[in-house]
Amino acid sequence: SVADKGVVSDWITLNVGGKHFTTSRYTLLVKEPLSMLARMFADDNNVYLMNPSAKDKTGAYLIDRSPEYFEPILNYLRHGEVILDKCVNPRGVLEEAAFYGIDSMLPQLRQLIEESTSQSGRSQSLT
Amino acid sequence: SVADKGVVSDWITLNVGGKHFTTSRYTLLVKEPLSMLARMFADDNNVYLMNPSAKDKTGAYLIDRSPEYFEPILNYLRHGEVILDKCVNPRGVLEEAAFYGIDSMLPQLRQLIEESTSQSGRSQSLT
Amino acid sequence: SVADKGVVSDWITLNVGGKHFTTSRYTLLVKEPLSMLARMFADDNNVYLMNPSAKDKTGAYLIDRSPEYFEPILNYLRHGEVILDKCVNPRGVLEEAAFYGIDSMLPQLRQLIEESTSQSGRSQSLT
Amino acid sequence: SVADKGVVSDWITLNVGGKHFTTSRYTLLVKEPLSMLARMFADDNNVYLMNPSAKDKTGAYLIDRSPEYFEPILNYLRHGEVILDKCVNPRGVLEEAAFYGIDSMLPQLRQLIEESTSQSGRSQSLT
Amino acid sequence: SVADKGVVSDWITLNVGGKHFTTSRYTLLVKEPLSMLARMFADDNNVYLMNPSAKDKTGAYLIDRSPEYFEPILNYLRHGEVILDKCVNPRGVLEEAAFYGIDSMLPQLRQLIEESTSQSGRSQSLT
């Protein structure tokens, strides 16, 4: 990703559920160009859910979704890895990835959910 | 929820116990229309606990409740799933769901509480 | 608590150690009226530790204590339940509850401390 | 600490690594008066690392250190107890306590590090 | 690091993914002077990814990366120790350390990843 220097990159701030995330248009578009999130910020103004006028007072684009579970999605768009902290519920991230249309995340998230479910099932069967 | 495009949706910021949450009137109304939270923001100004003038300096509606445990409730209103992180105490979410009158969350939360109680009981009985 | 409508309730913002908490005078007074915290905000200006002029630039009352461990105390004043997340150290909450004089929280907090101590003792004795 | 009423106490905001902490000069000075942190804010302007002009735009004193691990140190200066949440790495707090010169915290922190190390060693030896 | 008094040190605020971190140019340069992060803020304006004009409205330098996993990296640059909290996924920190070119962190992070992987593998093999 250090090689992206040639791209003219606009900075975009999103207000996701009340929390501000700052990223670049490039990050939102390049990893999954057909996703709803990418189309929200595509150059040809292919606006879907978000009206260009739906900004808060600071100029951040308003999105009515969970801020916490958006973080690993934005990191995925930045570097392509699905990385969750131990206390984060992968089902929360799955809901958001499905909403934004980041389809390439879904198989890994479903596997993480399955692992955590089978673990708690296993620990219950210990008794 | 991508299908909601036809709805004129106002953006609303809530100041819950000092933390700002941004969402839409649509989210607050559609999932559980008879809840106290929905009635707070209903079009016919069926105001209950919250006076329309009770806003902070930024224009956010003031609610004197826990911000932390409100997050999974707002996510539930957005997509209909009860999702808690591992370190979150489900009893805290139950208190808030009962306060806001989101009755359809209560059975699942009670089950989560029962599971976590029986787990700690079980681990104690291991000794 | 939905029944409190008759009470004229002022909104109060506290700056506890650098973090803002918004609540009502009613919440601070009604649950434990003899506590130091209640007396700080009593109508007869029975001010103890906090001078009425000790506000920050935004008008929030300054309190030189931990913000993190104040959260479950404020929730307790709102609904009367002692609820801690799993990662929160109950000793931290006990220090604050004792400082603010919320005496009715102390027995439950002491029991939580005892339980967590005996658990770690037990897990050590497994080796 | 309720007995400190006689002390004229200035309110001080620190910007530690980008996060604001509000406390009193009294808290910074009284518990460990010979520490570097106390000397930073001593009346005789015995300034060490921090230049009086090193403030951010809001007037908070700038300190180039970790905000997260500073929290239990500030709580310790307030009430004299070393209290960490379960997920906090005690090595992080030790680094900061050593930096600020809060020497009376160091033995307890070293013991917490030793306990957590021996626990993980023990759990590894179970296989 | 208390011995660095002679260095003229500029204060720098970074806006990493929407969160502000305040540090000194000295911290960014001295520990790993050949890293991309150091070269971003080197005196000879050896700018790589970041254009000097890429600042937000408050004057903070914009970086399109994860804020959460940047914290232990900045702490490492401050005191030279790799310290992660228990719930933090070391793979997230590895991604960021590699991005910023803090090569001296990588071996320890890879070891932490290996340990956490072998632990979960081990706990799975218990069934």
XYZ file of C-alpha atoms in Angstrom:
635
model
C 0.000 0.000 0.000
C 3.041 2.254 0.145
C 2.950 2.073 -3.682
C -0.266 4.082 -3.989
C 1.502 7.420 -4.174
C 0.218 8.279 -7.624
C -3.411 8.318 -6.535
C -4.984 11.649 -5.809
C -6.627 10.907 -2.519
C -9.325 12.997 -0.887
C -9.691 12.846 2.864
C -13.169 11.879 4.032
C -14.572 11.943 7.543
C -17.474 9.652 8.362
C -19.774 10.174 11.343
C -20.755 6.578 12.035
C -23.376 6.535 14.765
C -21.819 9.573 16.458
C -18.105 8.700 16.181
C -15.786 10.260 13.622
C -13.572 8.123 11.364
C -11.101 9.784 9.032
C -9.992 7.917 5.928
C -9.364 8.492 2.246
C -11.682 8.056 -0.707
C -9.054 5.680 -2.062
C -9.439 3.315 0.921
C -13.214 3.306 0.590
C -13.105 2.529 -3.137
C -10.174 0.309 -3.978
C -10.562 -2.907 -1.967
C -14.187 -3.705 -2.765
C -15.260 -1.333 -5.589
C -18.719 -2.830 -6.029
C -19.713 -2.561 -2.358
C -22.394 -0.154 -1.232
C -19.786 1.715 0.800
C -17.599 2.226 -2.285
C -20.539 3.346 -4.381
C -21.460 5.906 -1.719
C -18.180 7.694 -2.413
C -17.623 6.880 -6.105
C -16.673 9.742 -8.380
C -19.745 9.443 -10.545
C -21.919 10.199 -7.534
C -23.675 6.892 -7.663
C -25.225 7.732 -4.324
C -27.200 5.005 -2.662
C -28.298 5.360 0.885
C -26.488 8.509 1.644
C -27.538 11.846 0.309
C -24.577 14.175 -0.381
C -26.250 16.726 1.853
C -26.420 14.374 4.819
C -23.429 15.791 6.663
C -23.123 16.898 10.253
C -22.001 20.387 11.275
C -18.327 19.465 10.961
C -18.755 18.209 7.390
C -18.615 14.503 8.231
C -20.860 12.131 6.280
C -23.586 10.691 8.478
C -24.061 6.913 8.598
C -26.680 5.439 10.948
C -24.745 2.344 12.033
C -22.593 0.982 14.872
C -19.236 2.770 15.278
C -17.548 0.014 17.260
C -18.039 -2.746 14.710
C -17.120 -0.446 11.819
C -13.510 -0.197 12.996
C -12.329 -3.662 11.878
C -14.121 -3.141 8.563
C -12.246 0.070 7.868
C -8.983 -1.606 8.861
C -9.789 -4.428 6.439
C -10.284 -1.912 3.643
C -6.906 -0.413 4.533
C -4.798 -3.582 4.561
C -6.949 -6.564 3.606
C -6.784 -8.528 6.862
C -9.716 -9.481 9.097
C -8.435 -8.720 12.618
C -10.674 -8.601 15.695
C -9.762 -8.073 19.326
C -10.616 -10.890 21.680
C -13.567 -9.199 23.348
C -15.226 -8.105 20.073
C -18.247 -10.165 19.043
C -17.692 -11.263 15.404
C -21.456 -11.321 14.860
C -21.483 -7.539 15.304
C -18.856 -7.128 12.586
C -20.735 -9.522 10.286
C -23.892 -7.400 10.518
C -21.963 -4.300 9.492
C -19.936 -5.974 6.725
C -23.187 -7.296 5.240
C -24.787 -3.850 5.503
C -21.897 -2.108 3.729
C -21.635 -4.893 1.164
C -18.038 -5.867 1.939
C -18.675 -9.407 0.727
C -15.086 -10.609 0.764
C -15.059 -10.326 4.583
C -18.074 -12.547 5.132
C -16.522 -16.051 4.887
C -13.793 -15.258 7.437
C -16.286 -13.641 9.795
C -18.632 -16.625 9.549
C -15.718 -18.899 10.416
C -14.827 -16.769 13.450
C -18.444 -16.962 14.622
C -18.481 -20.723 14.196
C -15.243 -21.099 16.162
C -16.463 -18.963 19.060
C -19.803 -20.812 19.144
C -18.184 -24.240 19.140
C -15.773 -23.119 21.860
C -18.538 -22.024 24.211
C -20.467 -25.194 23.331
C -17.390 -27.239 24.133
C -16.809 -25.516 27.461
C -20.436 -26.156 28.380
C -20.111 -29.839 27.534
C -17.243 -30.063 30.006
C -19.685 -30.242 32.906
C -32.906 -2.122 5.620
C -31.387 -1.003 2.313
C -34.995 -0.892 1.098
C -35.925 2.089 3.289
C -34.973 4.695 0.708
C -38.447 6.132 0.416
C -38.565 7.247 4.029
C -37.794 10.841 4.789
C -35.394 10.421 7.632
C -34.299 13.124 10.036
C -30.947 12.813 11.713
C -31.109 12.939 15.503
C -28.287 13.214 17.992
C -28.827 11.910 21.501
C -26.696 12.932 24.466
C -26.996 9.796 26.591
C -25.307 10.413 29.918
C -22.708 12.671 28.289
C -21.927 10.676 25.111
C -23.302 11.593 21.694
C -25.069 9.021 19.505
C -26.178 9.958 16.006
C -29.027 8.053 14.433
C -32.173 8.646 12.394
C -35.726 9.176 13.559
C -36.562 6.181 11.373
C -34.332 3.869 13.420
C -35.831 5.086 16.678
C -39.407 4.576 15.484
C -39.644 1.597 13.171
C -38.458 -1.453 15.107
C -40.484 -0.995 18.293
C -43.044 1.775 17.606
C -44.799 1.505 20.965
C -41.652 1.815 23.069
C -41.039 4.852 25.205
C -37.987 5.661 23.080
C -40.076 5.660 19.893
C -42.757 7.795 21.481
C -40.121 10.321 22.553
C -39.455 11.025 18.887
C -42.841 10.334 17.319
C -44.223 12.912 14.905
C -47.238 13.746 17.037
C -44.955 14.910 19.803
C -46.212 12.353 22.253
C -43.446 13.406 24.588
C -42.962 11.359 27.719
C -39.922 11.829 29.814
C -38.122 14.169 27.529
C -39.178 17.733 27.064
C -38.478 19.041 23.539
C -36.481 21.848 25.101
C -34.150 19.457 26.924
C -31.238 19.725 24.529
C -27.599 20.412 25.213
C -25.688 23.287 23.639
C -24.968 21.285 20.479
C -28.650 20.469 19.950
C -28.469 16.865 21.131
C -31.421 15.473 23.105
C -30.491 14.825 26.724
C -31.195 11.405 28.241
C -30.102 10.674 31.812
C -29.013 7.057 31.320
C -25.908 4.892 30.780
C -24.159 5.506 27.437
C -22.257 2.209 27.387
C -25.276 -0.060 27.678
C -27.261 2.015 25.192
C -24.984 1.024 22.309
C -26.254 -2.565 21.807
C -29.816 -1.266 22.092
C -29.322 1.228 19.290
C -27.646 -1.469 17.184
C -30.655 -3.714 17.822
C -32.981 -0.986 16.578
C -30.820 -0.709 13.458
C -30.670 -4.385 12.454
C -32.757 -6.442 14.859
C -30.017 -8.587 16.422
C -29.022 -8.687 20.097
C -25.215 -8.625 19.989
C -23.029 -8.006 23.044
C -19.281 -8.042 23.366
C -17.839 -10.596 25.746
C -16.921 -8.176 28.514
C -20.304 -6.404 28.543
C -22.581 -7.319 31.438
C -25.979 -8.280 29.953
C -27.693 -7.096 33.149
C -26.639 -3.548 32.278
C -28.257 -3.814 28.854
C -31.409 -5.318 30.371
C -31.826 -2.328 32.681
C -31.642 0.070 29.751
C -33.859 -1.975 27.420
C -36.510 -2.088 30.146
C -36.186 1.655 30.734
C -36.603 2.517 27.042
C -39.388 -0.033 26.674
C -37.709 -2.161 24.003
C -39.650 -5.215 25.115
C -38.677 -7.500 22.247
C -35.063 -7.480 23.503
C -35.893 -8.666 27.001
C -36.245 -12.454 26.485
C -32.881 -12.756 24.738
C -31.172 -10.585 27.350
C -32.666 -12.646 30.186
C -31.325 -15.781 28.513
C -27.850 -14.251 28.203
C -27.938 -13.371 31.904
C -29.004 -16.886 32.822
C -26.215 -18.403 30.725
C -23.522 -16.201 32.250
C -24.838 -16.893 35.764
C -24.940 -20.648 35.263
C -21.438 -20.563 33.760
C -19.930 -18.819 36.780
C -21.922 -21.141 39.033
C -20.559 -24.116 37.143
C -16.968 -22.915 37.321
C -17.380 -22.445 41.060
C -18.707 -25.948 41.477
C -15.510 -27.278 39.875
C -13.616 -26.829 43.123
C -38.539 5.701 37.375
C -40.908 6.667 34.571
C -43.107 7.976 37.400
C -40.808 10.887 38.238
C -42.436 13.261 35.816
C -43.542 15.725 38.457
C -40.029 16.552 39.510
C -38.481 19.676 38.126
C -35.144 18.337 37.056
C -32.084 20.389 36.198
C -29.494 18.936 33.881
C -26.000 18.856 35.322
C -22.738 18.057 33.613
C -19.858 16.772 35.715
C -16.243 16.856 34.581
C -14.889 13.844 36.460
C -11.142 13.672 35.947
C -11.455 15.084 32.426
C -14.505 13.161 31.163
C -17.980 14.680 30.929
C -21.018 12.965 32.445
C -24.470 14.438 31.922
C -27.173 13.642 34.433
C -29.956 15.335 36.362
C -29.927 16.878 39.801
C -32.750 14.467 40.600
C -30.513 11.442 39.959
C -27.756 12.856 42.129
C -30.102 13.585 45.045
C -32.848 10.994 45.254
C -31.173 7.603 45.716
C -28.786 8.474 48.525
C -29.758 11.933 49.801
C -27.257 12.018 52.637
C -24.245 11.175 50.507
C -21.534 13.720 49.869
C -22.392 13.655 46.177
C -26.031 14.529 46.901
C -25.050 17.280 49.277
C -22.782 18.774 46.613
C -25.861 19.474 44.524
C -28.538 19.974 47.160
C -30.815 22.965 46.787
C -29.753 24.606 50.020
C -26.239 24.836 48.657
C -24.809 22.693 51.364
C -21.558 22.634 49.422
C -18.827 20.359 50.728
C -15.801 19.680 48.656
C -16.860 21.460 45.540
C -17.014 25.196 45.290
C -19.832 26.433 43.022
C -17.228 28.337 41.052
C -15.207 25.203 40.296
C -16.460 24.702 36.780
C -14.543 24.155 33.579
C -14.911 26.383 30.507
C -17.970 24.453 29.296
C -19.772 24.907 32.628
C -19.231 21.359 33.886
C -18.578 20.855 37.605
C -15.024 19.706 38.233
C -14.416 16.591 40.351
C -10.864 15.317 40.830
C -11.606 11.582 40.688
C -11.501 8.587 38.332
C -13.967 8.827 35.411
C -13.969 5.120 34.603
C -15.045 3.908 38.026
C -17.631 6.671 38.347
C -19.768 5.195 35.551
C -21.244 2.241 37.488
C -21.890 4.574 40.434
C -23.914 6.965 38.297
C -25.804 4.024 36.798
C -26.550 2.815 40.327
C -27.983 6.207 41.218
C -30.152 5.995 38.107
C -31.674 2.538 38.616
C -30.460 1.096 41.910
C -28.502 -1.901 40.600
C -24.781 -2.562 41.047
C -23.652 -3.705 37.589
C -19.994 -4.015 36.567
C -18.512 -5.263 33.319
C -16.285 -8.305 33.584
C -13.005 -6.487 33.096
C -13.741 -3.728 35.633
C -11.924 -4.059 38.948
C -14.552 -3.791 41.722
C -11.916 -2.329 44.062
C -11.792 0.741 41.823
C -15.537 1.228 42.143
C -15.383 0.716 45.906
C -12.831 3.522 46.278
C -15.108 5.912 44.408
C -18.341 4.836 46.118
C -16.664 5.392 49.482
C -15.367 8.790 48.373
C -18.788 9.982 47.206
C -20.465 8.486 50.270
C -22.781 6.118 48.391
C -22.894 3.772 51.374
C -25.651 1.487 50.097
C -23.326 0.263 47.325
C -20.539 -0.824 49.641
C -21.768 -4.264 50.806
C -22.378 -5.489 47.252
C -19.029 -4.153 46.073
C -17.227 -5.828 48.971
C -18.895 -9.102 48.054
C -17.803 -8.746 44.407
C -14.234 -8.117 45.555
C -14.337 -11.165 47.781
C -15.660 -13.346 44.979
C -13.010 -12.224 42.507
C -10.272 -12.713 45.123
C -11.425 -16.201 46.047
C -11.674 -17.111 42.359
C -8.076 -16.162 41.622
C -7.015 -17.903 44.818
C -8.864 -21.004 43.693
C -7.345 -20.999 40.228
C -3.907 -20.699 41.789
C -4.543 -23.660 44.025
C -5.228 -25.782 40.925
C -1.503 -26.204 40.261
C -9.146 13.071 51.708
C -12.401 14.838 52.564
C -10.303 16.648 55.151
C -8.298 18.622 52.586
C -10.739 21.506 52.489
C -8.268 24.039 53.722
C -5.949 23.620 50.777
C -6.160 26.154 48.001
C -6.283 23.866 45.031
C -5.742 24.869 41.422
C -7.327 22.803 38.699
C -4.873 21.512 36.119
C -5.584 19.813 32.814
C -2.929 17.536 31.348
C -2.826 16.533 27.692
C -1.160 13.132 27.991
C -0.478 11.801 24.505
C -3.607 13.467 23.148
C -6.084 12.714 25.965
C -7.149 15.276 28.558
C -7.019 14.537 32.288
C -8.334 17.068 34.777
C -6.980 17.024 38.294
C -5.788 19.384 40.994
C -2.303 20.612 41.759
C -2.863 19.183 45.234
C -3.265 15.648 43.860
C -0.132 15.952 41.768
C 1.964 17.215 44.688
C 0.863 15.633 47.949
C 1.239 11.871 47.568
C 4.768 11.742 46.176
C 6.225 15.232 46.530
C 9.687 14.339 45.270
C 8.506 12.697 42.053
C 9.219 14.267 38.699
C 5.485 14.741 38.180
C 5.162 16.680 41.453
C 8.165 18.822 40.651
C 6.646 19.674 37.261
C 3.837 21.460 39.091
C 5.547 22.608 42.280
C 4.973 26.189 43.361
C 8.600 27.202 43.067
C 8.463 26.408 39.353
C 11.063 23.744 39.646
C 10.292 22.795 36.031
C 11.997 19.693 34.730
C 10.900 18.153 31.484
C 7.976 20.403 30.837
C 8.333 23.993 29.792
C 5.583 26.265 31.141
C 4.895 27.295 27.571
C 4.287 23.712 26.425
C 0.511 23.886 26.458
C -1.959 22.974 23.773
C -4.559 25.382 22.410
C -6.977 24.633 25.246
C -4.357 25.412 27.906
C -3.639 21.805 28.862
C -0.054 20.861 29.739
C 1.469 18.585 27.109
C 3.093 15.313 28.193
C 4.455 12.934 25.551
C 3.434 9.667 27.173
C 0.740 6.951 27.092
C -2.720 8.160 28.190
C -4.112 4.710 28.936
C -1.476 3.682 31.442
C -1.511 7.099 33.093
C -5.036 6.588 34.426
C -4.216 4.142 37.256
C -1.279 6.361 38.223
C -3.493 9.410 38.613
C -6.004 7.333 40.586
C -3.162 6.193 42.835
C -2.203 9.813 43.487
C -5.836 10.506 44.389
C -6.426 7.702 46.888
C -3.209 5.720 47.373
C -4.337 2.345 46.002
C -2.847 0.492 43.015
C -5.919 -0.711 41.084
C -5.756 -2.119 37.549
C -8.538 -3.550 35.410
C -8.117 -7.162 34.374
C -7.215 -6.458 30.753
C -4.597 -3.786 31.551
C -0.995 -4.904 31.193
C 0.809 -3.986 34.449
C 4.076 -3.618 32.527
C 2.559 -0.604 30.764
C 1.757 1.052 34.084
C 5.226 0.260 35.426
C 6.868 2.071 32.506
C 4.806 5.185 33.205
C 5.192 5.095 37.002
C 8.970 4.854 36.529
C 8.918 7.722 34.036
C 6.965 10.033 36.358
C 9.026 8.963 39.346
C 6.141 7.582 41.418
C 8.475 5.226 43.211
C 6.025 4.020 45.858
C 3.960 2.295 43.140
C 6.817 0.233 41.768
C 6.926 -2.698 44.241
C 3.205 -3.451 43.881
C 3.388 -3.178 40.088
C 6.387 -5.526 39.966
C 4.440 -8.028 42.041
C 1.443 -7.799 39.682
C 3.763 -8.432 36.716
C 5.293 -11.426 38.452
C 1.864 -12.888 39.253
C 0.600 -12.512 35.691
C 3.813 -14.011 34.296
C 3.726 -17.010 36.614
C 0.040 -17.555 35.768
C 0.678 -17.743 32.031
C 3.698 -19.939 32.684
C 1.521 -22.227 34.778
C -1.229 -22.426 32.177
C 1.370 -23.350 29.574
C 2.740 -26.137 31.712
C -0.730 -27.709 31.769
C -0.204 -29.206 28.304
C 14.656 9.398 28.421
C 14.677 12.027 31.166
C 18.125 12.903 29.787
C 16.767 14.310 26.510
C 16.374 17.819 27.878
C 18.814 19.375 25.451
C 16.746 18.475 22.397
C 14.532 21.140 20.932
C 11.325 19.238 20.588
C 8.318 20.264 18.523
C 4.909 19.023 19.538
C 3.071 17.190 16.788
C -0.530 16.033 16.722
C -1.448 13.123 14.458
C -5.005 12.396 13.347
C -4.780 8.626 12.913
C -8.031 7.391 11.431
C -10.015 10.061 13.286
C -8.316 9.951 16.695
C -5.797 12.537 17.861
C -2.415 11.538 19.271
C -0.064 14.183 20.634
C 3.634 13.465 20.688
C 6.945 15.132 19.924
C 8.975 15.126 16.736
C 11.784 13.725 18.863
C 9.761 10.601 19.741
C 8.865 10.020 16.100
C 12.476 10.329 14.919
C 14.862 8.990 17.508
C 13.984 5.331 18.092
C 13.792 4.156 14.492
C 15.209 6.983 12.323
C 14.991 5.096 9.043
C 11.323 4.163 9.394
C 8.697 5.625 7.127
C 7.107 7.306 10.143
C 10.386 9.027 11.070
C 10.984 10.148 7.497
C 7.489 11.678 7.409
C 8.587 14.130 10.083
C 12.301 14.464 9.358
C 13.728 17.958 9.232
C 14.755 17.747 5.607
C 11.108 17.227 4.642
C 11.740 13.839 3.166
C 7.967 13.420 2.832
C 6.729 10.035 1.742
C 3.076 9.209 1.999
C 1.995 12.323 3.749
C 1.809 15.681 2.072
C 2.643 18.580 4.418
C -0.703 20.077 3.472
C -2.631 16.988 4.559
C -3.784 18.350 7.906
C -7.229 18.465 9.396
C -8.894 21.676 10.559
C -7.164 21.548 13.929
C -3.729 21.265 12.345
C -3.243 17.551 13.021
C -1.442 15.459 10.395
C -3.806 13.002 8.735
C -2.865 9.310 8.580
C -5.317 6.813 7.080
C -4.694 3.934 9.472
C -6.092 2.244 12.597
C -5.970 4.413 15.750
C -6.321 1.552 18.217
C -3.322 -0.439 17.038
C -1.193 2.697 16.716
C -1.175 3.245 20.490
C 1.298 0.478 21.422
C 3.527 1.570 18.531
C 3.707 5.133 19.806
C 4.400 3.847 23.314
C 7.210 1.698 21.894
C 8.744 4.764 20.274
C 8.537 6.526 23.635
C 10.191 3.904 25.845
C 11.322 0.969 23.693
C 9.100 -1.760 25.153
C 6.462 -3.793 23.267
C 3.496 -3.824 25.662
C 0.006 -4.959 24.658
C -3.123 -5.289 26.763
C -4.603 -8.773 27.009
C -7.564 -8.147 24.718
C -5.513 -6.503 21.940
C -4.900 -8.697 18.897
C -1.125 -8.623 18.193
C -1.817 -9.192 14.485
C -3.426 -5.740 14.369
C -0.296 -4.150 15.817
C 1.929 -6.101 13.417
C 0.038 -4.704 10.417
C 0.581 -1.161 11.644
C 4.226 -1.635 12.656
C 4.945 -3.033 9.192
C 3.112 -0.143 7.555
C 5.053 2.509 9.489
C 8.320 0.633 9.017
C 9.082 0.126 12.710
C 11.079 -2.985 11.920
C 12.562 -3.508 15.381
C 9.061 -4.284 16.732
C 8.333 -7.065 14.271
C 10.160 -10.034 15.869
C 8.504 -9.529 19.276
C 5.082 -9.077 17.669
C 5.508 -12.247 15.603
C 6.388 -14.120 18.779
C 3.278 -12.787 20.557
C 1.148 -13.926 17.599
C 2.726 -17.365 17.685
C 2.115 -17.705 21.420
C -1.544 -16.699 21.182
C -2.076 -19.060 18.222
C -0.476 -22.007 19.961
C -2.514 -21.288 23.093
C -5.835 -21.384 21.267
C -4.656 -24.460 19.391
C -3.783 -26.093 22.656
C -7.125 -25.268 24.254
C -8.867 -26.750 21.228
C -6.897 -29.958 21.496
C -8.247 -30.394 25.021
C -11.535 -31.754 23.693
